[in-house]
PDB file of C-alpha atoms in Angstrom:
ATOM      1  CA  UNK A   8       0.000   0.000   0.000  1.00  0.00           C
ATOM      2  CA  UNK A   9       1.348   3.411  -0.977  1.00  0.00           C
ATOM      3  CA  UNK A  10       1.093   5.698   2.034  1.00  0.00           C
ATOM      4  CA  UNK A  11       2.754   8.681   0.411  1.00  0.00           C
ATOM      5  CA  UNK A  12       0.825  11.914   0.366  1.00  0.00           C
ATOM      6  CA  UNK A  13       1.049  14.478  -2.401  1.00  0.00           C
ATOM      7  CA  UNK A  14       2.989  17.678  -1.733  1.00  0.00           C
ATOM      8  CA  UNK A  15       1.235  20.705  -0.274  1.00  0.00           C
ATOM      9  CA  UNK A  16      -0.318  22.868  -2.966  1.00  0.00           C
ATOM     10  CA  UNK A  17       0.206  26.545  -3.572  1.00  0.00           C
ATOM     11  CA  UNK A  18      -2.080  28.172  -0.938  1.00  0.00           C
ATOM     12  CA  UNK A  19      -3.533  30.550  -3.533  1.00  0.00           C
ATOM     13  CA  UNK A  20      -5.076  27.558  -5.353  1.00  0.00           C
ATOM     14  CA  UNK A  21      -7.040  26.318  -2.316  1.00  0.00           C
ATOM     15  CA  UNK A  22     -10.719  27.181  -1.796  1.00  0.00           C
ATOM     16  CA  UNK A  23     -11.660  26.329   1.791  1.00  0.00           C
ATOM     17  CA  UNK A  24     -15.105  25.184   2.904  1.00  0.00           C
ATOM     18  CA  UNK A  25     -16.244  25.843   6.463  1.00  0.00           C
ATOM     19  CA  UNK A  26     -19.052  23.982   8.199  1.00  0.00           C
ATOM     20  CA  UNK A  27     -22.364  25.821   8.429  1.00  0.00           C
ATOM     21  CA  UNK A  28     -22.406  24.749  12.104  1.00  0.00           C
ATOM     22  CA  UNK A  29     -19.425  26.988  12.874  1.00  0.00           C
ATOM     23  CA  UNK A  30     -21.572  30.099  13.226  1.00  0.00           C
ATOM     24  CA  UNK A  31     -18.857  32.310  11.767  1.00  0.00           C
ATOM     25  CA  UNK A  32     -16.984  32.637  15.064  1.00  0.00           C
ATOM     26  CA  UNK A  33     -13.589  31.790  13.601  1.00  0.00           C
ATOM     27  CA  UNK A  34     -13.192  28.467  15.446  1.00  0.00           C
ATOM     28  CA  UNK A  35     -13.584  26.309  12.396  1.00  0.00           C
ATOM     29  CA  UNK A  36     -12.229  23.229  10.761  1.00  0.00           C
ATOM     30  CA  UNK A  37     -11.705  24.053   7.107  1.00  0.00           C
ATOM     31  CA  UNK A  38     -11.684  21.451   4.348  1.00  0.00           C
ATOM     32  CA  UNK A  39     -10.721  21.659   0.679  1.00  0.00           C
ATOM     33  CA  UNK A  40     -10.096  19.212  -2.124  1.00  0.00           C
ATOM     34  CA  UNK A  41      -6.419  18.960  -3.001  1.00  0.00           C
ATOM     35  CA  UNK A  42      -6.228  21.135  -6.144  1.00  0.00           C
ATOM     36  CA  UNK A  43      -3.427  19.116  -7.755  1.00  0.00           C
ATOM     37  CA  UNK A  44      -4.284  15.510  -6.840  1.00  0.00           C
ATOM     38  CA  UNK A  45      -7.554  13.578  -6.806  1.00  0.00           C
ATOM     39  CA  UNK A  46      -8.404  11.394  -3.820  1.00  0.00           C
ATOM     40  CA  UNK A  47      -6.968  13.718  -1.152  1.00  0.00           C
ATOM     41  CA  UNK A  48      -8.334  16.602   0.884  1.00  0.00           C
ATOM     42  CA  UNK A  49      -6.739  19.286   3.008  1.00  0.00           C
ATOM     43  CA  UNK A  50      -7.838  20.070   6.570  1.00  0.00           C
ATOM     44  CA  UNK A  51      -6.882  23.259   8.393  1.00  0.00           C
ATOM     45  CA  UNK A  52      -7.683  25.157  11.583  1.00  0.00           C
ATOM     46  CA  UNK A  53      -9.046  28.632  10.843  1.00  0.00           C
ATOM     47  CA  UNK A  54      -7.597  29.935  14.125  1.00  0.00           C
ATOM     48  CA  UNK A  55      -4.095  28.995  13.000  1.00  0.00           C
ATOM     49  CA  UNK A  56      -3.819  29.778   9.278  1.00  0.00           C
ATOM     50  CA  UNK A  57      -0.008  29.805   9.448  1.00  0.00           C
ATOM     51  CA  UNK A  58       0.065  26.096  10.403  1.00  0.00           C
ATOM     52  CA  UNK A  59       0.535  23.471   7.730  1.00  0.00           C
ATOM     53  CA  UNK A  60      -2.752  21.812   6.743  1.00  0.00           C
ATOM     54  CA  UNK A  61      -3.200  18.066   7.042  1.00  0.00           C
ATOM     55  CA  UNK A  62      -3.457  16.033   3.855  1.00  0.00           C
ATOM     56  CA  UNK A  63      -5.700  12.989   4.152  1.00  0.00           C
ATOM     57  CA  UNK A  64      -7.368  10.564   1.777  1.00  0.00           C
ATOM     58  CA  UNK A  65     -11.028  11.063   0.889  1.00  0.00           C
ATOM     59  CA  UNK A  66     -11.762   7.569   2.217  1.00  0.00           C
ATOM     60  CA  UNK A  67     -10.296   8.464   5.634  1.00  0.00           C
ATOM     61  CA  UNK A  68     -12.344  11.663   5.850  1.00  0.00           C
ATOM     62  CA  UNK A  69     -15.527   9.839   4.801  1.00  0.00           C
ATOM     63  CA  UNK A  70     -14.958   7.138   7.454  1.00  0.00           C
ATOM     64  CA  UNK A  71     -14.488   9.848  10.094  1.00  0.00           C
ATOM     65  CA  UNK A  72     -17.697  11.611   9.034  1.00  0.00           C
ATOM     66  CA  UNK A  73     -19.718   8.385   9.077  1.00  0.00           C
ATOM     67  CA  UNK A  74     -18.515   7.704  12.627  1.00  0.00           C
ATOM     68  CA  UNK A  75     -19.035  11.289  13.833  1.00  0.00           C
ATOM     69  CA  UNK A  76     -22.592  11.419  12.530  1.00  0.00           C
ATOM     70  CA  UNK A  77     -23.536   8.265  14.472  1.00  0.00           C
ATOM     71  CA  UNK A  78     -22.227   9.595  17.803  1.00  0.00           C
ATOM     72  CA  UNK A  79     -24.683  11.171  20.279  1.00  0.00           C
ATOM     73  CA  UNK A  80     -24.015  14.836  21.079  1.00  0.00           C
ATOM     74  CA  UNK A  81     -21.547  15.509  23.883  1.00  0.00           C
ATOM     75  CA  UNK A  82     -22.931  16.876  27.139  1.00  0.00           C
ATOM     76  CA  UNK A  83     -21.127  19.454  29.197  1.00  0.00           C
TER      77      UNK A  83
END
């Protein structure tokens, strides 16, 4: 299995998507398709734009989302 990730893209080519649940408060997980390579997405923290985004496979992100959707909401 090839576990190599593609290189980070030029930041000017990335169009980030933010969850509608974020409420616009700036504490958001941002996601974007990798502009140069199919099958990978980028994840970033909007509070720390200077940090390097994570590059993960679409299948990994989809598995995470399927699991997160099935979990009951956390209580404080």
